[in-house]
Structure formats: structure tokens, C-alpha cells
Short mmCIF file of C-alpha atoms and ligand atoms in Angstrom, two decimals:
data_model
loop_
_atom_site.label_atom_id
_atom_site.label_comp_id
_atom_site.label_asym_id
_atom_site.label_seq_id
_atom_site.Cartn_x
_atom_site.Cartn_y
_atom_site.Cartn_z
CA UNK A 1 74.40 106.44 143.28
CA UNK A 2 72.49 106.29 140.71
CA UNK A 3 71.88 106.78 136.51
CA UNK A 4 69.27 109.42 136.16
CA UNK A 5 68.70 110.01 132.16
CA UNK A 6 70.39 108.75 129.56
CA UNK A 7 69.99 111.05 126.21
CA UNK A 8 71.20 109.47 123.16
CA UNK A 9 71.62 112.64 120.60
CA UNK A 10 72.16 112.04 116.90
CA UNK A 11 73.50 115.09 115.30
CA UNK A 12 75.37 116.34 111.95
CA UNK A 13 78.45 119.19 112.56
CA UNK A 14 79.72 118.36 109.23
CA UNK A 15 79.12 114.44 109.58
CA UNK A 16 76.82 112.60 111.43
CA UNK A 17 77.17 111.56 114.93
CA UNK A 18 75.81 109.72 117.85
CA UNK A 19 76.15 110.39 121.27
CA UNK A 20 75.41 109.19 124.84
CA UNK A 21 75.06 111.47 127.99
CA UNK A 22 74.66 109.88 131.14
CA UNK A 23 73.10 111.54 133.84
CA UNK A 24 73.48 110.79 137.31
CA UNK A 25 71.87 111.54 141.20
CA UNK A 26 75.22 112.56 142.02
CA UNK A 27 75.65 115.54 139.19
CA UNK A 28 78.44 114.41 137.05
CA UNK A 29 77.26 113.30 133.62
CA UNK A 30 79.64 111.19 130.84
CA UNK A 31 79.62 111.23 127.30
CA UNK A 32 80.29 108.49 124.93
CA UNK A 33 80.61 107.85 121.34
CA UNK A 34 78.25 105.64 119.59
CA UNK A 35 78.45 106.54 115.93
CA UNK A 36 78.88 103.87 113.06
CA UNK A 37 79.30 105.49 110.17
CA UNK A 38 76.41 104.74 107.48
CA UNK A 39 73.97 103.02 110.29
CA UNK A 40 73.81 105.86 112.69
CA UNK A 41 70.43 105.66 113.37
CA UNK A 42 70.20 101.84 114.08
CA UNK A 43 72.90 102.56 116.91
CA UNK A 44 70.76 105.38 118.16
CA UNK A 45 67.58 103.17 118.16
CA UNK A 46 69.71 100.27 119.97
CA UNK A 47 70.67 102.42 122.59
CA UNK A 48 67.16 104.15 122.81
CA UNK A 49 65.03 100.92 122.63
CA UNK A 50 66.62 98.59 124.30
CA UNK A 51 69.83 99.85 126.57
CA UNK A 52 68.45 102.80 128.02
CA UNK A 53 65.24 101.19 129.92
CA UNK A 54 67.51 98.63 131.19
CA UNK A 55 70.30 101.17 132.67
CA UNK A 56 67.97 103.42 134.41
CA UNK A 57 68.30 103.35 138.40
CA UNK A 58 71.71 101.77 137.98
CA UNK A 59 74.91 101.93 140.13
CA UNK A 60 77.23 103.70 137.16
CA UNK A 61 79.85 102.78 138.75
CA UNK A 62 79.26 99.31 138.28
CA UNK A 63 81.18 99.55 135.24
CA UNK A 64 81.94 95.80 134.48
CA UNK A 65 78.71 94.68 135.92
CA UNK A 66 77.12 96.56 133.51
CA UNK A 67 79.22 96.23 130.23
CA UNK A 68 78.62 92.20 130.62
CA UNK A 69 74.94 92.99 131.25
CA UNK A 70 74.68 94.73 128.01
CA UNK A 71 76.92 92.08 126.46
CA UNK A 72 75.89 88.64 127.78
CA UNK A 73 72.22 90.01 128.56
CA UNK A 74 71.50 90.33 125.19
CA UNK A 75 72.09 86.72 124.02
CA UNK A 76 72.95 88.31 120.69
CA UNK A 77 76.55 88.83 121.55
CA UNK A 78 78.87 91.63 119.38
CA UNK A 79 77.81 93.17 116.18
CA UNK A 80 78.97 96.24 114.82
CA UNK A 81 75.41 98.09 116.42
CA UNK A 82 75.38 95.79 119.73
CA UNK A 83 79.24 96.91 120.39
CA UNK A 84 79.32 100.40 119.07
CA UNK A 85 76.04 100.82 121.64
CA UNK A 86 77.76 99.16 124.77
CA UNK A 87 80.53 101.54 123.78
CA UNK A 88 78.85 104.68 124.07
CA UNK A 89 77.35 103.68 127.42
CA UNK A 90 80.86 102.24 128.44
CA UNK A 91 82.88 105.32 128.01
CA UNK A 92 80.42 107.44 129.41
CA UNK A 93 80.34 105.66 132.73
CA UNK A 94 84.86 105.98 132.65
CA UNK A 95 83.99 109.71 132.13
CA UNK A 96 81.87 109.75 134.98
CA UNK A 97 84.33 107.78 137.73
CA UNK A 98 87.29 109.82 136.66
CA UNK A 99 85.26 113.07 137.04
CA UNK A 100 83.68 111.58 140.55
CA UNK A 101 87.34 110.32 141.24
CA UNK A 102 88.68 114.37 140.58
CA UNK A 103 91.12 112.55 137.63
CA UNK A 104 92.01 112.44 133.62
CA UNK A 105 90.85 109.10 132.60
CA UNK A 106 94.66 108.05 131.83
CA UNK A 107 95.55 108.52 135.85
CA UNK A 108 92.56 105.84 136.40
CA UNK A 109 93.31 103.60 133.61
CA UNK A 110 97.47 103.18 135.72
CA UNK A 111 98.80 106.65 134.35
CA UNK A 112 100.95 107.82 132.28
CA UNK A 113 103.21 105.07 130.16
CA UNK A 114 104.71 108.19 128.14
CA UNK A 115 104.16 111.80 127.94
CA UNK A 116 102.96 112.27 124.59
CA UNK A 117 100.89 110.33 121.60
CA UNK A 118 102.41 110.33 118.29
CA UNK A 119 99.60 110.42 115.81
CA UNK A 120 99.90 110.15 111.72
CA UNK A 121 98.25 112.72 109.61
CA UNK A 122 96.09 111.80 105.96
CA UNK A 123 98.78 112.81 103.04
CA UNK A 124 96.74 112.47 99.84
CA UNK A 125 96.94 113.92 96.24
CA UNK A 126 95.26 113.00 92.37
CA UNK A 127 98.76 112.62 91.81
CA UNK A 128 101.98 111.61 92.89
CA UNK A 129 103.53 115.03 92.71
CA UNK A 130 100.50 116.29 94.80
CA UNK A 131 100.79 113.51 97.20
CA UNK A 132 104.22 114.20 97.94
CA UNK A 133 103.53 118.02 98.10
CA UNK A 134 100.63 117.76 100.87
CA UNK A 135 103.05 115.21 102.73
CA UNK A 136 105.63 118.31 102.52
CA UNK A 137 103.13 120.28 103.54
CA UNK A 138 101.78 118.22 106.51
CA UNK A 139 106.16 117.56 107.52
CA UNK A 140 105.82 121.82 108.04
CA UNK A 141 102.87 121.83 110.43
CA UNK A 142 104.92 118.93 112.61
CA UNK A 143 103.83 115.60 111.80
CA UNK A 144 106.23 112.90 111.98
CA UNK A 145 103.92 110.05 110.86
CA UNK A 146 102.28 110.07 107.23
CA UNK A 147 100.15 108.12 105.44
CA UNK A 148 100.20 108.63 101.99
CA UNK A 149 97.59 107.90 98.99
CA UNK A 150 97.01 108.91 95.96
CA UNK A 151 95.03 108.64 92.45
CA UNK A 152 95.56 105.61 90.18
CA UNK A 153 95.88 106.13 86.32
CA UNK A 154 92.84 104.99 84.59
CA UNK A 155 90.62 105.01 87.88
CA UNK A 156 88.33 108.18 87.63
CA UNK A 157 88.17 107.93 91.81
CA UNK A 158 90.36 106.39 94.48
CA UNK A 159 89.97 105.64 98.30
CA UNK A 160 91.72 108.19 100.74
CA UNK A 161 91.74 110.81 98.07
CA UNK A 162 88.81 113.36 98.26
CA UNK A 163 87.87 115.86 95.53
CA UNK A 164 86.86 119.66 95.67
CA UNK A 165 89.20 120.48 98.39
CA UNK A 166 87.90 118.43 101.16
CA UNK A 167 90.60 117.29 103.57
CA UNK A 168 88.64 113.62 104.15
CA UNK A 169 86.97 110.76 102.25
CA UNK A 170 83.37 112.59 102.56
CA UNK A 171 80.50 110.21 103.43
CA UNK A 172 78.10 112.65 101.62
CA UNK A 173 76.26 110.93 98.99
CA UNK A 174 72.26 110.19 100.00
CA UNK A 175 72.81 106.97 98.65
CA UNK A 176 76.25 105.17 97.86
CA UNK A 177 77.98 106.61 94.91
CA UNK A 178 79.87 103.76 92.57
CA UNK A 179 83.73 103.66 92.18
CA UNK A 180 85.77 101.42 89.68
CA UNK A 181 88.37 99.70 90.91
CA UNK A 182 91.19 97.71 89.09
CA UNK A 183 94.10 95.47 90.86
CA UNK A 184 96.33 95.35 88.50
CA UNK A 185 96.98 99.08 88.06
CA UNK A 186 97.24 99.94 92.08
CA UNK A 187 99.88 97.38 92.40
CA UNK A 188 102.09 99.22 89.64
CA UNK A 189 101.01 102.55 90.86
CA UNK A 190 101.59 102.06 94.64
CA UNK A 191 104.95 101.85 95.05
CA UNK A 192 106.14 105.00 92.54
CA UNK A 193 104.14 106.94 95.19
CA UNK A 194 106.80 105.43 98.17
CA UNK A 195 109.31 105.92 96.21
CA UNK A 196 108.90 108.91 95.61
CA UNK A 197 107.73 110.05 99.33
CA UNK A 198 110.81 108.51 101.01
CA UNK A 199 113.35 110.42 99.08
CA UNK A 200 110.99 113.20 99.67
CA UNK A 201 110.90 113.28 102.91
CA UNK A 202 114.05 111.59 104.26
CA UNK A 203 115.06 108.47 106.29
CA UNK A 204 112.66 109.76 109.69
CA UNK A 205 109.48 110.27 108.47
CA UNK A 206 106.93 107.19 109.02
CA UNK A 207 105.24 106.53 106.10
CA UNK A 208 101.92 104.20 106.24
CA UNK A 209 100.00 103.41 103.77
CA UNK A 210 96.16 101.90 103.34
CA UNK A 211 94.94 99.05 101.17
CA UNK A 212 91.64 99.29 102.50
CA UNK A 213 90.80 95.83 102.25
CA UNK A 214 91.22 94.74 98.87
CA UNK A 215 93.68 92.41 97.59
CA UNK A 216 93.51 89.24 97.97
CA UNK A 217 95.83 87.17 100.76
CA UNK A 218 98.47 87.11 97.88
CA UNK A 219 97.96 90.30 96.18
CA UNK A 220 98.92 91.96 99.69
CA UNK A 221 102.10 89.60 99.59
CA UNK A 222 103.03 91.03 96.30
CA UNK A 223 102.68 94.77 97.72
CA UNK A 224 104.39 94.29 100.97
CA UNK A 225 107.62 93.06 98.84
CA UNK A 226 107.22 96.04 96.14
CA UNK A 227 107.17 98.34 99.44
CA UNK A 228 109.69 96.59 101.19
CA UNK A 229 112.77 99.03 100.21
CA UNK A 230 110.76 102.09 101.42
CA UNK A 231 110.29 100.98 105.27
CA UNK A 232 106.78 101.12 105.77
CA UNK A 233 105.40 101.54 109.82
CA UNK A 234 102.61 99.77 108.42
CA UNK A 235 100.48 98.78 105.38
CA UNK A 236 97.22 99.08 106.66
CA UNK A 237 94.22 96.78 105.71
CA UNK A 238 95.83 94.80 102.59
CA UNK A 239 93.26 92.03 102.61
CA UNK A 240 89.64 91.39 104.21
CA UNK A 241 90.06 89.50 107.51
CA UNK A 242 86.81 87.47 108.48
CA UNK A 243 89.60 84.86 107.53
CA UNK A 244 92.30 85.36 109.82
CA UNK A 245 94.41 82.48 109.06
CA UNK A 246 94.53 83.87 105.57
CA UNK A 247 96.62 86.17 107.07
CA UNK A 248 99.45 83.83 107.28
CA UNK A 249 100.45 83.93 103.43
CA UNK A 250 100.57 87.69 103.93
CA UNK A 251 103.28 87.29 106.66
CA UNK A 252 105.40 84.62 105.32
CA UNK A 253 105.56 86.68 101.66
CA UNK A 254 106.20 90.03 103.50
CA UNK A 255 108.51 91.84 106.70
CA UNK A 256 106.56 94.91 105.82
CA UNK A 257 104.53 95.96 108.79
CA UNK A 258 100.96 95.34 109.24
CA UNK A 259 98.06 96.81 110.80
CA UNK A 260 93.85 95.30 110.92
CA UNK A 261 91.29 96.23 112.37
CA UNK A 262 89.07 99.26 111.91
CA UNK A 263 86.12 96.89 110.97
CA UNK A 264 86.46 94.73 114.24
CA UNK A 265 84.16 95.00 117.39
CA UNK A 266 85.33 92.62 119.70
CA UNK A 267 88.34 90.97 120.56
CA UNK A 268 87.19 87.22 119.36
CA UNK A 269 87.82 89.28 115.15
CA UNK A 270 91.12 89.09 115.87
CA UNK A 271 91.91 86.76 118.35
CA UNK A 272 93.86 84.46 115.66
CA UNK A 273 95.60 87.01 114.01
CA UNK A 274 97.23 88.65 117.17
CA UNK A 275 98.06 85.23 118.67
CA UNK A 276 99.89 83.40 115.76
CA UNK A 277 101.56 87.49 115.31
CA UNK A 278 100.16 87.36 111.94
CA UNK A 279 99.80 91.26 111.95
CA UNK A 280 102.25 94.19 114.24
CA UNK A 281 99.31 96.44 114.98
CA UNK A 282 95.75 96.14 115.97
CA UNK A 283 93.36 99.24 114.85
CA UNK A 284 90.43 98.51 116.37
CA UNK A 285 89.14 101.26 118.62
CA UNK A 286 87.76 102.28 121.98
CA UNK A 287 84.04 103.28 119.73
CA UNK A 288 83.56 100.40 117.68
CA UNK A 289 84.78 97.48 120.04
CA UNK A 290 83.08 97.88 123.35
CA UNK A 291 84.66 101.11 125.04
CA UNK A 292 87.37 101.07 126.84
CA UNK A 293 86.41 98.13 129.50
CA UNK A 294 86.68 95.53 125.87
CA UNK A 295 89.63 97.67 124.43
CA UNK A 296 91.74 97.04 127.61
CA UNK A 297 91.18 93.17 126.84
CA UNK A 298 92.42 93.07 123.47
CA UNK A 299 94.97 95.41 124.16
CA UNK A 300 96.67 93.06 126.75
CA UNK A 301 96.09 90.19 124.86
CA UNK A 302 98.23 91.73 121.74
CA UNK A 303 101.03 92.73 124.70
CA UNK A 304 101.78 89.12 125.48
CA UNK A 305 101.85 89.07 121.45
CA UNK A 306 104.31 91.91 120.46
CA UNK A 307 101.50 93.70 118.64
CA UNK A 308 100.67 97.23 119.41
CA UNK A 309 97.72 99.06 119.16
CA UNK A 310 97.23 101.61 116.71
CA UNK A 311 92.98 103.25 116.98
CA UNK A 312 91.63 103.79 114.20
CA UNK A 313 91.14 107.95 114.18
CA UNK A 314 88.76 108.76 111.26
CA UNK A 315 86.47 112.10 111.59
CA UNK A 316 83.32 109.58 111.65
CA UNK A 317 84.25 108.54 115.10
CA UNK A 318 83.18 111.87 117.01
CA UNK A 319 85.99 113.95 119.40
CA UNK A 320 84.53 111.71 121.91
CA UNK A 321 86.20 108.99 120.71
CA UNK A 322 89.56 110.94 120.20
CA UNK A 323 89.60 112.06 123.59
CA UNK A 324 89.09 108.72 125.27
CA UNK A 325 91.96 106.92 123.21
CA UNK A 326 94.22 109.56 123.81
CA UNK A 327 93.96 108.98 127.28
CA UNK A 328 94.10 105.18 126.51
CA UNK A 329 97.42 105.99 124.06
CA UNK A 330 98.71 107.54 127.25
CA UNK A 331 98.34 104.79 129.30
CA UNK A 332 98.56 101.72 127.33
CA UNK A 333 101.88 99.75 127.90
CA UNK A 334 102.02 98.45 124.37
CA UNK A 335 101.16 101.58 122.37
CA UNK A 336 102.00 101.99 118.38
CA UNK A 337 100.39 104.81 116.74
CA UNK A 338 97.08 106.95 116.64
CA UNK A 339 95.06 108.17 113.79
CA UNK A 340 94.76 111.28 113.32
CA UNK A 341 92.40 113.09 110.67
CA UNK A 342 91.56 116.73 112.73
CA UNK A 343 87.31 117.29 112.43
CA UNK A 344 85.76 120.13 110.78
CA UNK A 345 85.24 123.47 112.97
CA UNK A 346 81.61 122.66 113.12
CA UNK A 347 82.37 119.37 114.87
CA UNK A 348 85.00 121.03 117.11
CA UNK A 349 82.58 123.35 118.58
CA UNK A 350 79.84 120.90 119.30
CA UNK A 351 82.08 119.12 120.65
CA UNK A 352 84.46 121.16 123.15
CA UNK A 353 87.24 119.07 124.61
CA UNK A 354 90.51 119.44 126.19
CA UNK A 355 93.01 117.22 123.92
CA UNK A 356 95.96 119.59 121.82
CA UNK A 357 98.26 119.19 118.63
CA UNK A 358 101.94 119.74 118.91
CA UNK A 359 104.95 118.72 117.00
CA UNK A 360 103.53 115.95 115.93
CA UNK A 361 101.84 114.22 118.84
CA UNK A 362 98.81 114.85 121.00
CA UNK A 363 97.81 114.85 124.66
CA UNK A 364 94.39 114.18 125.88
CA UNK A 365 94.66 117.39 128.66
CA UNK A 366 94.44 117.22 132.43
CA UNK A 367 90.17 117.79 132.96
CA UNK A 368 88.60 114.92 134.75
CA UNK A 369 86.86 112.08 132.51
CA UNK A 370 87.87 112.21 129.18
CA UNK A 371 87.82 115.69 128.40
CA UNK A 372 85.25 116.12 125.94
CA UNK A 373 82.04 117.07 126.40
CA UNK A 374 78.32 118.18 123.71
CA UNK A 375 77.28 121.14 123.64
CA UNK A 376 73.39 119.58 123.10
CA UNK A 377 72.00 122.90 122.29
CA UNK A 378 74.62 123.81 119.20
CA UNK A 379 74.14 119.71 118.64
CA UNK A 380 70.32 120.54 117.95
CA UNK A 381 71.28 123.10 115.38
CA UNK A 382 72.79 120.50 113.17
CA UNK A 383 70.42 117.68 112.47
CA UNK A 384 70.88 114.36 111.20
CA UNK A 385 71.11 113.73 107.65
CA UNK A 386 71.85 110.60 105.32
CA UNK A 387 74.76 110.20 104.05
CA UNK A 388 77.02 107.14 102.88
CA UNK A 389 80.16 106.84 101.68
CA UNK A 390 80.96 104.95 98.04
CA UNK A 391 81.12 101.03 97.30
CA UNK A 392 83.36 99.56 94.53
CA UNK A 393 82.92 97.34 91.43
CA UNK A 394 85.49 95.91 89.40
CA UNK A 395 85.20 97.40 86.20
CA UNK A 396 82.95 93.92 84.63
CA UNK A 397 80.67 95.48 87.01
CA UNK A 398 81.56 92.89 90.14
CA UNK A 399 80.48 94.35 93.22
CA UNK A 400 84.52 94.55 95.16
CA UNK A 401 85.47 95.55 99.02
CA UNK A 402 85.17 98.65 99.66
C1 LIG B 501 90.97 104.98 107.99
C2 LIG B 501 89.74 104.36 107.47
C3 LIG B 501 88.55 105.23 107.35
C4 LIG B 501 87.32 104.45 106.89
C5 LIG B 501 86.09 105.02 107.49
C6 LIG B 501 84.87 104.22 107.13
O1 LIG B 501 91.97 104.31 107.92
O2 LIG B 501 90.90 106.08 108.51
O3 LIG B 501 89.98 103.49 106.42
O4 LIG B 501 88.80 106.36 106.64
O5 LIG B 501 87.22 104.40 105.51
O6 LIG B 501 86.27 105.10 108.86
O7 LIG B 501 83.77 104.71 107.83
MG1 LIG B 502 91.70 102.38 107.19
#
């Protein structure tokens, strides 16, 4: 058997995204997710200039043969570009053994470890009153799991809460729009908002919450104790973690929860931090870190730890993503949580795909492979188009994490 083609399409259904279809002598194709949001283009160049030559002629089933080809081949091991590129191909080839196989992905990954995914939903307002009101709202249409943000007094913009309506952070801007951002009033803000969402919604809901990288080590200490009384499942991101053992400050301060990870693409980011248990769950994700042959890895590894995974879900990883860690949630032994921000109808219909939404969890569907699939000729009606999301500065104009 052998790999045909490999098309790598970069389109723009509401946000831009870049995707692999393998095509084989044997007629089943796979699809995998390569997009990083903000450098779409260099993944789609990667896989163009340099993966695809090498793939062509190739057993796909060869899976690990080929994912340390791509990986220890290069020389120039992980990367956000390298990994998100050995991801696309790598999911593409599990799509095509569990089609060739007749079976979901989750069946060839050891089956089912539960019969449902619970997922958390984006709960966001300017306010705190409108916070809590879309959490209310979001409680209605069945989600159990919430994470709430909201706007900061003073601070004319704030991560996690988009303006004009739009139900995500929009990476729309041709070039990076500028945000203020100022410690001190988030940390006094923050917790009126949990406060005020716990006795909202009630003892059951899970409420989660995302720093998005930036407080420092002890900033993140001080938070986790303010939020302390309101039971966090997790505060997500409090500090940047290219230093992992800065982690440990966090931990001793805090028993809130923690979750890292969306930023990582391989399993040596957070190698530290899962085995000391310096965090509870680990969100990085079947797109960014290698597919699912590099996933499994660090997914076992924070087993043997106590930490559980919880995939990062945003709308710029495409439905292929979604669909493969669904059927990864599914499977995986030491399961948390799953992101879960739905995609605009545009997306949705480029991309058709078997998972479902029900009372609060998802299932990835019984198709063979992953269950999601391009439609290439809708794809091609939706071209690429720049688009970034914001960076911060304190407000003495110091560029800050974003
Ligand atoms: C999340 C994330 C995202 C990121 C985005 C960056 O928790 O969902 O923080 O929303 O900001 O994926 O591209
Ligand atoms: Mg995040």
C-alpha cells in the first residue's frame, strides 16, 4: 500500500485553516489538522516543501516509522511548525487505518474508557452581571463545565471577552491590534466574578477559569488562594511555563487546580511539570503536539503522574482536531476535560463530521477514522486571509504575555 497525493489546503470558513488529505493506492484518504493560528502559512509551506516529497510512495500504515522519520529526520527536532506539520500527516494516516480497519478511531486506540466526553463551554461578559448571565444561559443549553471571564475596570479590552457579538476571541485584525493590561486590577477583579458565578450557579457546576499566561510564579499563588473558596476544576495558564520548575511556588501557595499547556508541542515542555505533579491537567493537544502517535506519550506519562489531560478546544484548531480528541477523550484512561468553543456554520460545513452535543458532553460518532472529513471544493470558496489576534503592553508601554 501505498501514499498517492498528499494535498495540503489552506482555507478561511470564518478563520483560517490548514489541512492535510492523504491519498492512498488503496482508496481511503485521511485528513489531519495542521493549523497554527497566526503562522498558517509557514505550516502549509512545511508540509508542502519539505514533508510531502519525502512521504510520497510510502507504506501509510507505517505510522510510527514515519512520525520518527518526520521527527528525528529532520535534525531540527519540535517547534511549534515542525510538530503542528507531523501532526497533520499523523492523524491523517490514524484516519486512514481505522477506515482500512472498518473502525472509529477510539475502537483502535483500546476503546471505549467511558461513554461520553464532558466538555466546558466559553462563559464571558464586559461585566460581571453579563458573565454570570451567559453562564446562565450556557447552564440552559446543558453544559455542566464553565469557564468564566470577564471585563476588568479600567482595561478598555480583556482576553476571552469578544466585542460586537462574536461568541470567540476573533483573530481578525491584518496586523496585531494592542491591548493594555494591568495586574493589579485583574487580581481584585477576578475573584468578584467567582463569587458571584458559584452562588449563581450552585455547588455542581465546574467553573474554570483562564489566566492566559500572565502573572508571574507568585502573582498566580496569590489568585489560586483568592479563588480557593469557590472550587475551581482548574485555573488555566496562570504563569508562562518555558520555566517549569517555576511552577513549584505556584503549587506550594495554592490547592486550586491547575491546567498548562496549549502552547506546548512535545512532551519534553512539560516533562518537569507533570513529573514533580506541579500542575492536575495537561492541555496540550492532538494538533499542536505531534498527533495522536506523540499525544499518547505524554498522556501516559501524566497517568503514572495523577494528571489528566484536558485538549485544548479553541475554534483555531479546525473540526479535525475536535474529532480526533474526542475519540482520544473516549479512550484515554486518564481523561479530565475537553474544550469546547462550537465553530462558526461556515466552518461546520467545510468541514462535515460525525461528532454531537448533548447534555453537556460530546461523542466523536461511530464512522470509521475520525469522522471528519473537507469538503475541498466549498474549502476553495473561502480563501486564506491574514489575520492575528492582539498582543499586550503594560500600560508604560512594556510589551506583556499575551
Ligand atoms: C483557550 C485558549 C485560546 C487561545 C488561542 C490562541 O484556552 O481556548 O487560550 O483561546 O488564546 O487558541 O490561538
Ligand atoms: Mg487558554
Amino acid at each position: 500500500m501505498k501514499i498517492t497525493a498528499i494535498k495540503v489546503i489552506v482555507c478561511s470558513p470564518g478563520r483560517n485553516f490548514v489541512t492535510a488529505k492523504v491519498e492512498t493506492d488503496a482508496g481511503a484518504h485521511g485528513v489531519g489538522d495542521g493549523t497554527l493560528n497566526g503562522r498558517e502559512l509557514a505550516v502549509a509551506a512545511y508540509l508542502r516543501d519539505h514533508v510531502v516529497p519525502c512521504l510520497i510512495g510510502r507504506d501509510p500504515r507505517r505510522i510510527e516509522d514515519i512520525w520518527h522519520y518526520l521527527y528525528r529526520g529532520a535534525y531540527w527536532r519540535r517547534g511549534p511548525v515542525t510538530m503542528a506539520a507531523i501532526a497533520a500527516i499523523d492523524v491523517a494516516l490514524w484516519d486512514i487505518k481505522a477506515k482500512l480497519a472498518g473502525m472509529p478511531l477510539y475502537q483502535l486506540l483500546g476503546g471505549r474508557s467511558r461513554d461520553r466526553v464532558l466538555v466546558y463551554a466559553h462563559g464571558h461578559g464586559a461585566d460581571i452581571d453579563e458573565a454570570v448571565d451567559d453562564a446562565l444561559r450556557l447552564r440552559e443549553r446543558g453544559y455542566r463545565a464553565i469557564r468564566g471571564q470577564c471585563g476588568i475596570p479600567g482595561l478598555a479590552r480583556t482576553y476571552g471577552v469578544p466585542v460586537d457579538g462574536k461568541d470567540y476571541e476573533p483573530a481578525d485584525a491584518p496586523l496585531p491590534a494592542e491591548h493594555a493590561w494591568n495586574t493589579g486590577r485583574y487580581l481584585e477583579h477576578v475573584p468578584k466574578l467567582f463569587e458571584r458565578l458559584r452562588s449563581g450557579l450552585g455547588p455542581e457546576v465546574a467553573l474554570l477559569h483562564d489566566v492566559h499566561h500572565r502573572l508571574t510564579p507568585n502573582e498566580a499563588a496569590q489568585l489560586g488562594r483568592a479563588l480557593e473558596p469557590f472550587r475551581l476544576f482548574w485555573m488555566e495558564d496562570p504563569a508562562p511555563a518555558e520555566n517549569q520548575a517555576a511552577f513549584r511556588r505556584i503549587r506550594e501557595m495554592t490547592t486550586t487546580p491547575i491546567a498548562v499547556g496549549e502552547v506546548f508541542n512535545s512532551i519534553h515542555d512539560c516533562h518537569q511539570l507533570i513529573a514533580e505533579q506541579l500542575i492536575d491537567y495537561v492541555r496540550a493537544n492532538i494538533g499542536h503536539s505531534g498527533g495522536i502517535t506523540h499525544m499518547r506519550r505524554i498522556a501516559h506519562l501524566a497517568e503514572l503522574h495523577h494528571v489528566r489531560t484536558g485538549f485544548h478546544g479553541a475554534t483555531d484548531l479546525s473540526p479535525v482536531t475536535m474529532g480526533a480528541a474526542l475519540h482520544f477523550d473516549l479512550w484515554v484512561p486518564n481523561f479530565g476535560i475537553q474544550e469546547h468553543m462550537p465553530h462558526s456554520a461556515e466552518t461546520d460545513v467545510v468541514f462535515p463530521h460525525a461528532y454531537r452535543f448533548a447534555d453537556g458532553y460530546m461523542t466523536p460518532g461511530e464512522a470509521p477514522g475520525h469522522g471528519v472529513d473537507i469538503d475541498e471544493s466549498l474549502a476553495a470558496k473561502f480563501p486564506y486571509r491574514r489575520a492575528y489576534l492582539p498582543v499586550n503592553r503594560l500600560e508604560d508601554g512594556t510589551l506583556w504575555h499575551w
